[in-house]
Short mmCIF file of N, CA and C in Angstrom, two decimals:
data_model
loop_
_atom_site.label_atom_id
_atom_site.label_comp_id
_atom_site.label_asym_id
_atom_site.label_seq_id
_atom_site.Cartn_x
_atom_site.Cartn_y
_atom_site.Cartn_z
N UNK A 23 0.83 -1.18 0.00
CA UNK A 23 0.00 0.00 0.00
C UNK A 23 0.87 1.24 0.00
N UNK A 24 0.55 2.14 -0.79
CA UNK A 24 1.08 3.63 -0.95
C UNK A 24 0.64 4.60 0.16
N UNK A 25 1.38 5.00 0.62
CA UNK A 25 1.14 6.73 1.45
C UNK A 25 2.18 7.60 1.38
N UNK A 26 1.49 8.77 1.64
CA UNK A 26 2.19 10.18 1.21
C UNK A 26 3.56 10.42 2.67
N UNK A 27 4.69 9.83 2.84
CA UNK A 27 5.29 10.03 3.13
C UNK A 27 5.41 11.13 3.85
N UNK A 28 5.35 12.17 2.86
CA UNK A 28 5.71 13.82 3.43
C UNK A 28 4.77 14.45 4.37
N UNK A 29 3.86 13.55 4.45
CA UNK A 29 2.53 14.22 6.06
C UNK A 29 3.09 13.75 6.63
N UNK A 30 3.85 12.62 7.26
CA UNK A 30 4.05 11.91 8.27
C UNK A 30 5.64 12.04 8.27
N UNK A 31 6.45 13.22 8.25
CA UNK A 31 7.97 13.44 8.66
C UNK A 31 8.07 14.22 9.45
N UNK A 32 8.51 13.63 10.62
CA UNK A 32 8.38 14.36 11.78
C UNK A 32 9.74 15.07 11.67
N UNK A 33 10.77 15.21 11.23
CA UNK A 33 12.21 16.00 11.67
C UNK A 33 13.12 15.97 9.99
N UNK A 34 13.70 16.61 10.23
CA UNK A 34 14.26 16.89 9.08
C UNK A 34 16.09 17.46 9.39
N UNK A 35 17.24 16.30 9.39
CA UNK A 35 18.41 17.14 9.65
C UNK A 35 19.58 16.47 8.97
N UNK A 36 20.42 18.28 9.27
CA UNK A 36 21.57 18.06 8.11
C UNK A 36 22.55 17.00 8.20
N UNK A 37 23.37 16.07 7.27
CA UNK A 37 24.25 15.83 7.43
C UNK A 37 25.36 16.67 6.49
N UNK A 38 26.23 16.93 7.79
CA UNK A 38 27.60 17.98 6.94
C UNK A 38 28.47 16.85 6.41
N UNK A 39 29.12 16.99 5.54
CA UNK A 39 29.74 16.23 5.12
C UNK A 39 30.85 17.27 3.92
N UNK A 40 32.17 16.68 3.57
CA UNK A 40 33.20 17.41 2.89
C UNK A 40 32.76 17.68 1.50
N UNK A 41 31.76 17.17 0.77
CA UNK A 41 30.83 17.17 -0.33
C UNK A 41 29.87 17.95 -0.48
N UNK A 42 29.66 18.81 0.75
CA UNK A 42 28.16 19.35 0.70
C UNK A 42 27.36 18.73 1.86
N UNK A 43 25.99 19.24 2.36
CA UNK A 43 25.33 18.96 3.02
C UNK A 43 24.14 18.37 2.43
N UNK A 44 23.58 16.71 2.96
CA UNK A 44 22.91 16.31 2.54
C UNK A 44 21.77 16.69 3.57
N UNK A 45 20.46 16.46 3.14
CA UNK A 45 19.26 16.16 4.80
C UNK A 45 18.20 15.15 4.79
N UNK A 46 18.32 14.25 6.11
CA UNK A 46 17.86 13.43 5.87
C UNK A 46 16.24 13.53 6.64
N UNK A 47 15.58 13.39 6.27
CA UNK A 47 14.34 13.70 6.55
C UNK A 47 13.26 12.01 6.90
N UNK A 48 12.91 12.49 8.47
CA UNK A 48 12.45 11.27 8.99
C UNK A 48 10.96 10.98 9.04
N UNK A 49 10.52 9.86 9.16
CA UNK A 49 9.05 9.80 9.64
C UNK A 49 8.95 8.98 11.63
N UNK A 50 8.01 8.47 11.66
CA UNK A 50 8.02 8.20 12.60
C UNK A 50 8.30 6.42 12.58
N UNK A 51 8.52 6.10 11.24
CA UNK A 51 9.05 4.86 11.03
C UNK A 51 10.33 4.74 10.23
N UNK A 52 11.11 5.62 10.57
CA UNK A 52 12.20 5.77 10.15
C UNK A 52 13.08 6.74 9.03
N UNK A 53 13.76 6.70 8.28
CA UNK A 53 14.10 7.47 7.57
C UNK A 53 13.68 7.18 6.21
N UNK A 54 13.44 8.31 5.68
CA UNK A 54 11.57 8.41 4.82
C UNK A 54 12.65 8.59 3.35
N UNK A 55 13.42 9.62 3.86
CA UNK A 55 14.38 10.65 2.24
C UNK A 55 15.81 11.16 2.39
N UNK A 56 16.44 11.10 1.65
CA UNK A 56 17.84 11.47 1.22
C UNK A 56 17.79 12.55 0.62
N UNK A 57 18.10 13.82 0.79
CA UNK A 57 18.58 14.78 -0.52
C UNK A 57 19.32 15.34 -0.60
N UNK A 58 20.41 15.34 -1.65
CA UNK A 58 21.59 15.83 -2.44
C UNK A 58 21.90 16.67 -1.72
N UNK A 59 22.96 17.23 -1.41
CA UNK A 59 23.26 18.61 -1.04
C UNK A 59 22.73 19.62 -2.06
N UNK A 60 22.34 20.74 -1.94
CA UNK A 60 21.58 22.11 -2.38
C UNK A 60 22.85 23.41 -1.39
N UNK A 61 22.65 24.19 -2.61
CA UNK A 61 23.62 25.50 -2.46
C UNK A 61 23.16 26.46 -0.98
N UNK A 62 21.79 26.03 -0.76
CA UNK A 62 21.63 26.80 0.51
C UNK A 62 21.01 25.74 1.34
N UNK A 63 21.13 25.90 2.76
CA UNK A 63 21.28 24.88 3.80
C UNK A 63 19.76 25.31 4.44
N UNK A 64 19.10 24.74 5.00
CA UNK A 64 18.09 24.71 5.33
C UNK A 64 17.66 24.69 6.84
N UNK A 65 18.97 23.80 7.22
CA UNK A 65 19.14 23.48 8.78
C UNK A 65 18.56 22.53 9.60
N UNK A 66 18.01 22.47 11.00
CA UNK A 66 17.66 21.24 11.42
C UNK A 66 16.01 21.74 11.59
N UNK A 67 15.24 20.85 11.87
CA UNK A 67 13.59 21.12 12.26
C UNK A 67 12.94 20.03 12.70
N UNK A 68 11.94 19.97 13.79
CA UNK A 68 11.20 18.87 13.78
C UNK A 68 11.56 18.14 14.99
N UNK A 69 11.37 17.12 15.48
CA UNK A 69 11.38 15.92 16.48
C UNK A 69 12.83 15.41 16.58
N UNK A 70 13.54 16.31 17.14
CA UNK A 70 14.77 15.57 16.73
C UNK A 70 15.72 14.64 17.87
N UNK A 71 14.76 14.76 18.92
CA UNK A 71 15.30 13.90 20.17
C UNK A 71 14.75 12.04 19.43
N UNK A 72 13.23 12.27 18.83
CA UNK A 72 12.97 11.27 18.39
C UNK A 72 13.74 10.51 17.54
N UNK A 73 14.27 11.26 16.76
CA UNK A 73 15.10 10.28 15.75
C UNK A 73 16.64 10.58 15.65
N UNK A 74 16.91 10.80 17.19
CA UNK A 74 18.68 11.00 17.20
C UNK A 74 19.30 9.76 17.10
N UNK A 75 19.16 8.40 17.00
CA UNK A 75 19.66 7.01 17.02
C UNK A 75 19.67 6.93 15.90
N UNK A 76 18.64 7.36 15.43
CA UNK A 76 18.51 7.29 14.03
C UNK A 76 19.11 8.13 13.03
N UNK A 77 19.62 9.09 13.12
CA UNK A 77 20.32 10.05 12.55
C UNK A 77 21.75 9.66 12.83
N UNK A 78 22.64 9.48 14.07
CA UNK A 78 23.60 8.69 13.90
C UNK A 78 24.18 8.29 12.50
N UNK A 79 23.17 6.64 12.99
CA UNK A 79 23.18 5.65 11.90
C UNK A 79 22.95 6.27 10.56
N UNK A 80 22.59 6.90 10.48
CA UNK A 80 22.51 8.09 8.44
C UNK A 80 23.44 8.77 8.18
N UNK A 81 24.37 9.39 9.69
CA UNK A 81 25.19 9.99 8.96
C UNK A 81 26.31 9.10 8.67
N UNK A 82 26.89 7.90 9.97
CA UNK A 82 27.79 7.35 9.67
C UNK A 82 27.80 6.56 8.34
N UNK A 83 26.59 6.15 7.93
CA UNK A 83 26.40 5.52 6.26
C UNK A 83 26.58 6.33 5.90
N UNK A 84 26.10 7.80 5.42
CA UNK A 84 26.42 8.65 4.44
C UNK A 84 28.01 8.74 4.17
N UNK A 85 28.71 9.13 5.38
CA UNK A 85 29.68 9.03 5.45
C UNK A 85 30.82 7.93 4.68
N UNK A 86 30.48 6.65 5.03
CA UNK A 86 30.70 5.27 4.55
C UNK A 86 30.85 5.39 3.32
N UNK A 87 29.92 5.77 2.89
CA UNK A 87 29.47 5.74 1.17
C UNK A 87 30.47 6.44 0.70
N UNK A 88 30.39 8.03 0.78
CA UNK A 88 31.16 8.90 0.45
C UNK A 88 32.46 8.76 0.52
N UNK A 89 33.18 7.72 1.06
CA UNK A 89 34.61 7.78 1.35
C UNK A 89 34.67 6.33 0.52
N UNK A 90 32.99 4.92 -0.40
CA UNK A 90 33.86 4.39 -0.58
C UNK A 90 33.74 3.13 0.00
N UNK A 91 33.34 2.96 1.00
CA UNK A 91 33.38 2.21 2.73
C UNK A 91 31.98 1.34 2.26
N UNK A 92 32.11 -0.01 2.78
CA UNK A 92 30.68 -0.77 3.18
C UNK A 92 30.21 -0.06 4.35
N UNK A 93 29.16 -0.02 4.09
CA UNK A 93 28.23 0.77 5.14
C UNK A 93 28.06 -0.10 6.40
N UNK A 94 27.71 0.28 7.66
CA UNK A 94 27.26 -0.72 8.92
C UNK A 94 26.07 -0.58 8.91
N UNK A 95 25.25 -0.48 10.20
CA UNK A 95 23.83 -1.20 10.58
C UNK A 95 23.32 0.70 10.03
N UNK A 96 21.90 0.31 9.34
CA UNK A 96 21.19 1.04 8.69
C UNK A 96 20.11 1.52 9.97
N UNK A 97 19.43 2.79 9.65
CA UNK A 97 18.28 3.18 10.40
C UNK A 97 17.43 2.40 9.79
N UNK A 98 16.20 2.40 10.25
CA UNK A 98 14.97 1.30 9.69
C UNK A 98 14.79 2.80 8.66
N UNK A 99 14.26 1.94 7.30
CA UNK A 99 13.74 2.60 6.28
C UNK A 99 12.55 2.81 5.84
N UNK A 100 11.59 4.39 6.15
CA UNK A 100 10.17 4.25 5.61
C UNK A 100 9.89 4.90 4.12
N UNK A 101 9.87 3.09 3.49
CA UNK A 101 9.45 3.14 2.20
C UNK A 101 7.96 2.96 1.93
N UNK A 102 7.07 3.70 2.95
CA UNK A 102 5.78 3.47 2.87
C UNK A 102 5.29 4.53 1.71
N UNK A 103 5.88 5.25 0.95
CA UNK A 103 5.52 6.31 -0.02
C UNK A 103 5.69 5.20 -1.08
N UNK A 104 6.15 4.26 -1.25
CA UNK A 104 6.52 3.43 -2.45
C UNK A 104 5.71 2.58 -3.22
N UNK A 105 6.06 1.99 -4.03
CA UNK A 105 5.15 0.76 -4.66
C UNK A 105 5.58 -0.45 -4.53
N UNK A 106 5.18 -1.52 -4.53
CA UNK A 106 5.25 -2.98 -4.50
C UNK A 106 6.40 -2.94 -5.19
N UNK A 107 6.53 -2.64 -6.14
CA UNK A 107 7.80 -3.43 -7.68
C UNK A 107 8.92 -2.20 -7.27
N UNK A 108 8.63 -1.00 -6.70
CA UNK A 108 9.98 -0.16 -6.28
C UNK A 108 10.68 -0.84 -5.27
N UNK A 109 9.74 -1.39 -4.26
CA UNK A 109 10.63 -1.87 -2.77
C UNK A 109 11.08 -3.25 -3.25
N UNK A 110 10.69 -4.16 -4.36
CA UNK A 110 11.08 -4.99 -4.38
C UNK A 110 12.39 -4.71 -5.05
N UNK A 111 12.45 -3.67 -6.32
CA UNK A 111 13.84 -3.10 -7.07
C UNK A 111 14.67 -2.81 -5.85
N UNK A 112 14.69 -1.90 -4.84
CA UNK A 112 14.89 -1.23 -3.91
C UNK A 112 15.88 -2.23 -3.05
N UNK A 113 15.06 -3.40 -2.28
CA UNK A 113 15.70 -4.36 -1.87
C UNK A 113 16.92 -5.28 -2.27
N UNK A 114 16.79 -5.48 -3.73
CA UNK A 114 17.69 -5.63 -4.55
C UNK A 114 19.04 -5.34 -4.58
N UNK A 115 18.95 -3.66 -4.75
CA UNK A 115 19.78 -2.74 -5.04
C UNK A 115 20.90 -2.78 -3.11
N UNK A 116 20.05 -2.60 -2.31
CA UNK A 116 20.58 -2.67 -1.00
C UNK A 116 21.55 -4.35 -0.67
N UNK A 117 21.22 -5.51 -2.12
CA UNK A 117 22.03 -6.71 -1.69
C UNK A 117 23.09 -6.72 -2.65
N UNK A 118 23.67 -5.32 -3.47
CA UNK A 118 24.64 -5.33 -4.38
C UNK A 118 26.10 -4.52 -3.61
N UNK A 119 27.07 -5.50 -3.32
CA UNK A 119 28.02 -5.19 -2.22
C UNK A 119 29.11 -3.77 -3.24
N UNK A 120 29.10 -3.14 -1.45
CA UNK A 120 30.31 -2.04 -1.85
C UNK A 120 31.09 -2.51 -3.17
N UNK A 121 31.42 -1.40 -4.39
CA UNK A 121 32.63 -2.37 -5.39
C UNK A 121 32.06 -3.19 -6.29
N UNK A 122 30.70 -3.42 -6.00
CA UNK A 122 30.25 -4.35 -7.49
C UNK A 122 28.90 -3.47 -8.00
N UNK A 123 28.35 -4.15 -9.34
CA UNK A 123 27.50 -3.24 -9.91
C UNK A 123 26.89 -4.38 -10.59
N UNK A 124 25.61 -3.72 -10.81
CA UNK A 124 24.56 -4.96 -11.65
C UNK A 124 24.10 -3.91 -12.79
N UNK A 125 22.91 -4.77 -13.29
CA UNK A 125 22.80 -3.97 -14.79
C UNK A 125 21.28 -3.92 -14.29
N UNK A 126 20.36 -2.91 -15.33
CA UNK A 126 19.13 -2.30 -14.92
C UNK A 126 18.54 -4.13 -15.19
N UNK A 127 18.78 -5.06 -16.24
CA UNK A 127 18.40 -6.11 -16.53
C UNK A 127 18.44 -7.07 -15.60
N UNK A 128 19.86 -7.49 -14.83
CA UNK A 128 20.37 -8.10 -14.44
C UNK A 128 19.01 -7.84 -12.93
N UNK A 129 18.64 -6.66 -12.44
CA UNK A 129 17.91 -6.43 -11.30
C UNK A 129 16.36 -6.73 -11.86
N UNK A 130 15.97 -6.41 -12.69
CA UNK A 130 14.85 -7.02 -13.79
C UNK A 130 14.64 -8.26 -13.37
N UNK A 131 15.54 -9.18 -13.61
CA UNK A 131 15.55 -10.48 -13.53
C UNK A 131 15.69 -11.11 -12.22
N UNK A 132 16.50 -10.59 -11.27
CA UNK A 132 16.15 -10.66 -9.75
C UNK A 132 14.99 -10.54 -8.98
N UNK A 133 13.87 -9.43 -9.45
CA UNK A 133 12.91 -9.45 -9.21
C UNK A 133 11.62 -9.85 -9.82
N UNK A 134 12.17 -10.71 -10.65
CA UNK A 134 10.92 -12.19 -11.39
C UNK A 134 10.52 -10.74 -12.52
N UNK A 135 11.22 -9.74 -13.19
CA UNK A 135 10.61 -8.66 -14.04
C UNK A 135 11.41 -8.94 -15.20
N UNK A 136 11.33 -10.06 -15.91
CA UNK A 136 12.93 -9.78 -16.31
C UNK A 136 13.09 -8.91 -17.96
N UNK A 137 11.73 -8.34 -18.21
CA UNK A 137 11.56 -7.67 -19.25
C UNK A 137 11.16 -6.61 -18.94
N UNK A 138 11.67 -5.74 -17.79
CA UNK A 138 11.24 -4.69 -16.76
C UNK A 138 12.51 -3.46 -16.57
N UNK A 139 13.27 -3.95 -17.08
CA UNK A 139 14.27 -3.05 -17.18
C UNK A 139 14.52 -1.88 -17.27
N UNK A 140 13.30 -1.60 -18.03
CA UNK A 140 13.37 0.64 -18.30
C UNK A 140 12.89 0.61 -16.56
N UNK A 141 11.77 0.08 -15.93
CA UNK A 141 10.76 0.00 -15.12
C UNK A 141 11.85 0.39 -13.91
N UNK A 142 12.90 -0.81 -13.92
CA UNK A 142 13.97 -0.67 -12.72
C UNK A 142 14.73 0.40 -12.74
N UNK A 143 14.87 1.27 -14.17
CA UNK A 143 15.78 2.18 -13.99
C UNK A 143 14.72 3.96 -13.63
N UNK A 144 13.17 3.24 -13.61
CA UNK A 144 12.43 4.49 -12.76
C UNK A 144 12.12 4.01 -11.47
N UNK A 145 12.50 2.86 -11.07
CA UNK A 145 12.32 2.56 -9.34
C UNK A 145 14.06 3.55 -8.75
N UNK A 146 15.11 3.20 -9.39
CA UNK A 146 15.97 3.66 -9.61
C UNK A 146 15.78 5.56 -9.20
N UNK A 147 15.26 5.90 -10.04
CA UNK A 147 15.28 7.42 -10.46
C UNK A 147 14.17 8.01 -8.96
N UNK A 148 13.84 7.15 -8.68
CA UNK A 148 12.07 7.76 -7.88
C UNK A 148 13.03 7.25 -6.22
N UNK A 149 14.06 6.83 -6.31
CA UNK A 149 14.44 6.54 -5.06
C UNK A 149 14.60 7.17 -4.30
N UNK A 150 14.32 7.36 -2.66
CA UNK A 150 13.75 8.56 -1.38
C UNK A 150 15.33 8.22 -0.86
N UNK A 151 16.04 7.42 -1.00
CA UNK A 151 17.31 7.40 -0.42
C UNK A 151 17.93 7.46 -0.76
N UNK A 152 19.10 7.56 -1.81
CA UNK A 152 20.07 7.12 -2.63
C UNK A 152 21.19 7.64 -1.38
N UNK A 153 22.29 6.40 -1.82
CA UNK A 153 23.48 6.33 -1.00
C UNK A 153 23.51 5.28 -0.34
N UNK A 154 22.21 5.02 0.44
CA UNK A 154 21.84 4.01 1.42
C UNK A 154 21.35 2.70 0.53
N UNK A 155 20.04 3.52 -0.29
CA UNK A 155 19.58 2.18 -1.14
C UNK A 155 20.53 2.80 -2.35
N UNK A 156 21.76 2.00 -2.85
CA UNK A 156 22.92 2.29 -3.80
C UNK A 156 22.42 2.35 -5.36
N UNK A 157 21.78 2.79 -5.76
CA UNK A 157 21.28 3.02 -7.01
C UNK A 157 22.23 3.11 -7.99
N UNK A 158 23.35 3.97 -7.58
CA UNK A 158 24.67 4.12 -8.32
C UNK A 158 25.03 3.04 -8.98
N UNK A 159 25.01 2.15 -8.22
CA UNK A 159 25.36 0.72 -8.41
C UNK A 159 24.74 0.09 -9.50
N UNK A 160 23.66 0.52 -10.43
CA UNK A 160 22.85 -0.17 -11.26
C UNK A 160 23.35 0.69 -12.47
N UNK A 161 23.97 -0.46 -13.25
CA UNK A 161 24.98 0.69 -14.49
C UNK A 161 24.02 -0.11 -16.35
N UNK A 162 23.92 0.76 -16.89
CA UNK A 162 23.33 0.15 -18.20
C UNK A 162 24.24 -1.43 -18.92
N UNK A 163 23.68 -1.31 -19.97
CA UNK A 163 24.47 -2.47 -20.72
C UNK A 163 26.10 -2.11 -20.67
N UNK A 164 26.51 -3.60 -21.17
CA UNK A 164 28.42 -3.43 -21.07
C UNK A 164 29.04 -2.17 -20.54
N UNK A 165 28.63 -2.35 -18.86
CA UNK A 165 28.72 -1.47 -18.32
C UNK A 165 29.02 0.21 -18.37
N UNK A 166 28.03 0.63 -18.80
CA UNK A 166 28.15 1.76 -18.94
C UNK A 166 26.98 2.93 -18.42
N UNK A 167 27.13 3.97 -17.98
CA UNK A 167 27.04 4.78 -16.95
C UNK A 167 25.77 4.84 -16.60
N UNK A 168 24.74 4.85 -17.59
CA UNK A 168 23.21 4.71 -18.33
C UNK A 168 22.68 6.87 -16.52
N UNK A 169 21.77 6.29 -16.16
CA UNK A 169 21.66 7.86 -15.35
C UNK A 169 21.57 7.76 -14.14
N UNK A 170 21.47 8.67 -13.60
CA UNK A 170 21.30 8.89 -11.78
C UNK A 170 20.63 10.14 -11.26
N UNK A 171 19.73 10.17 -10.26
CA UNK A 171 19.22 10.78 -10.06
C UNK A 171 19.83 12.31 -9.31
N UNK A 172 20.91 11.95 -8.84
CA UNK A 172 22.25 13.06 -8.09
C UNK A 172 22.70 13.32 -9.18
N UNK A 173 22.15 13.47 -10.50
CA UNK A 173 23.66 13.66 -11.22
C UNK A 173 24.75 12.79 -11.56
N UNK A 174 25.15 11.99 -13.33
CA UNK A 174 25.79 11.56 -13.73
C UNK A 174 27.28 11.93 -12.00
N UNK A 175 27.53 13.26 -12.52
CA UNK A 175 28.71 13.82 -12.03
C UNK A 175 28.91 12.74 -10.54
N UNK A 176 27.66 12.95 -9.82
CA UNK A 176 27.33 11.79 -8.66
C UNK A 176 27.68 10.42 -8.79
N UNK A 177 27.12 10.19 -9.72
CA UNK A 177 27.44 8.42 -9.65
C UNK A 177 28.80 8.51 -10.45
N UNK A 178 29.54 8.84 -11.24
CA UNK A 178 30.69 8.85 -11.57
C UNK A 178 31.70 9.17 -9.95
N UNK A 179 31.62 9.87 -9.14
CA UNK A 179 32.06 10.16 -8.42
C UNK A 179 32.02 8.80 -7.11
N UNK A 180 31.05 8.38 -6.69
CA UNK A 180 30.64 7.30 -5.91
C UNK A 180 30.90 5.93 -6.18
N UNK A 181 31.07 5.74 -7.86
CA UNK A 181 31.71 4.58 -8.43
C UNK A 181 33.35 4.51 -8.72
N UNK A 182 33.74 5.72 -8.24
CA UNK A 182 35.39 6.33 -8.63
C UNK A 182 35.90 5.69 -7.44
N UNK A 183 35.15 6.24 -5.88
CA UNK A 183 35.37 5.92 -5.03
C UNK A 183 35.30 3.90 -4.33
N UNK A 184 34.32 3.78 -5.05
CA UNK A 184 34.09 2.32 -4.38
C UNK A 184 35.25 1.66 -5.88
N UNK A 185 36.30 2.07 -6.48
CA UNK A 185 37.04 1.88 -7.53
C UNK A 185 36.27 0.90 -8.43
N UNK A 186 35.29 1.50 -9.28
CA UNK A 186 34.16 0.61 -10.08
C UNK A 186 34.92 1.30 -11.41
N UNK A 187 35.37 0.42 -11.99
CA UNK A 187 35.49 1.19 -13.62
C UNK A 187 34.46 0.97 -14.56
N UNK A 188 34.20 2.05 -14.97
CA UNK A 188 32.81 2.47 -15.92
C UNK A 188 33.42 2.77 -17.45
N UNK A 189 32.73 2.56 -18.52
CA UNK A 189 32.57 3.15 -19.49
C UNK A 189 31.53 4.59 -19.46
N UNK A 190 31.92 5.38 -20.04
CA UNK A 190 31.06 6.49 -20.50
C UNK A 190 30.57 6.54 -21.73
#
């Protein structure tokens, strides 16, 4: 079942990071959204004693990612804004280890879709987390860069780091 995520986010805070500031924005079942760093900072808001365990755990993954790093223990994730065939893409994408990469097909076919491929690369694009759920990680045919929702510049950068060699 689908729901609107964005009624139900109780807090909203920054992670600083040497890249820019991302913010991760919570519900009351966990962490709801990821977004990119933006040129102006927004700051912290909301319930934030509630989801300080939880924020931790987001920044030290963010962190992880950004340098490269397998990530450790995740905040619980609310993918209740989602669809059936996203969380199943979604899940997927979260069992493709630091350093390796699958193809939009190759995840198609993991999730019994296997002629679903454009489909995975808009579960892909519509993703509330990226970093955490590694989207980066899902590269077109004979590996090559195919898009990302941060910005090519993003996933070139995140696949540089986890030393993934790409075609462009």
């Amino acid at each position: 079942m689908k729901t609107n995520s964005k009624t139900n986010l109780i807090a909203a805070l920054e992670i600083k990071t040497k890249d820019g500031n991302f913010l991760a924005h919570y519900s009351k079942a966990g962490l709801a959204e990821l977004d990119w760093p933006k040129s102006k900072s927004p700051g912290n808001s909301g319930d934030l004693a509630a989801v300080h365990n939880w924020h931790k755990l987001t920044t030290q993954a963010v962190h992880d990612v950004l340098a490269g790093k397998k990530t450790g223990p995740l905040p619980p994730l609310d993918l209740s804004a989602s669809t059936d065939f996203q969380r199943k893409v979604w899940a997927a994408l979260k069992k493709i280890s630091c350093g390796q990469t699958k193809s939009y097909a190759v995840i198609a076919a993991t999730v019994g879709k296997p002629k679903a491929a454009r489909a995975v690369g808009g579960a892909c694009g519509a993703n509330p987390i990226p970093l955490l759920i590694p989207c980066h990680r899902v590269l077109a045919a004979n590996k090559k860069i195919g898009g990302f929702s941060g910005g090519l510049d993003w996933k070139k950068k995140l696949l540089s780091r986890e030393l993934v060699a790409i075609v462009d």
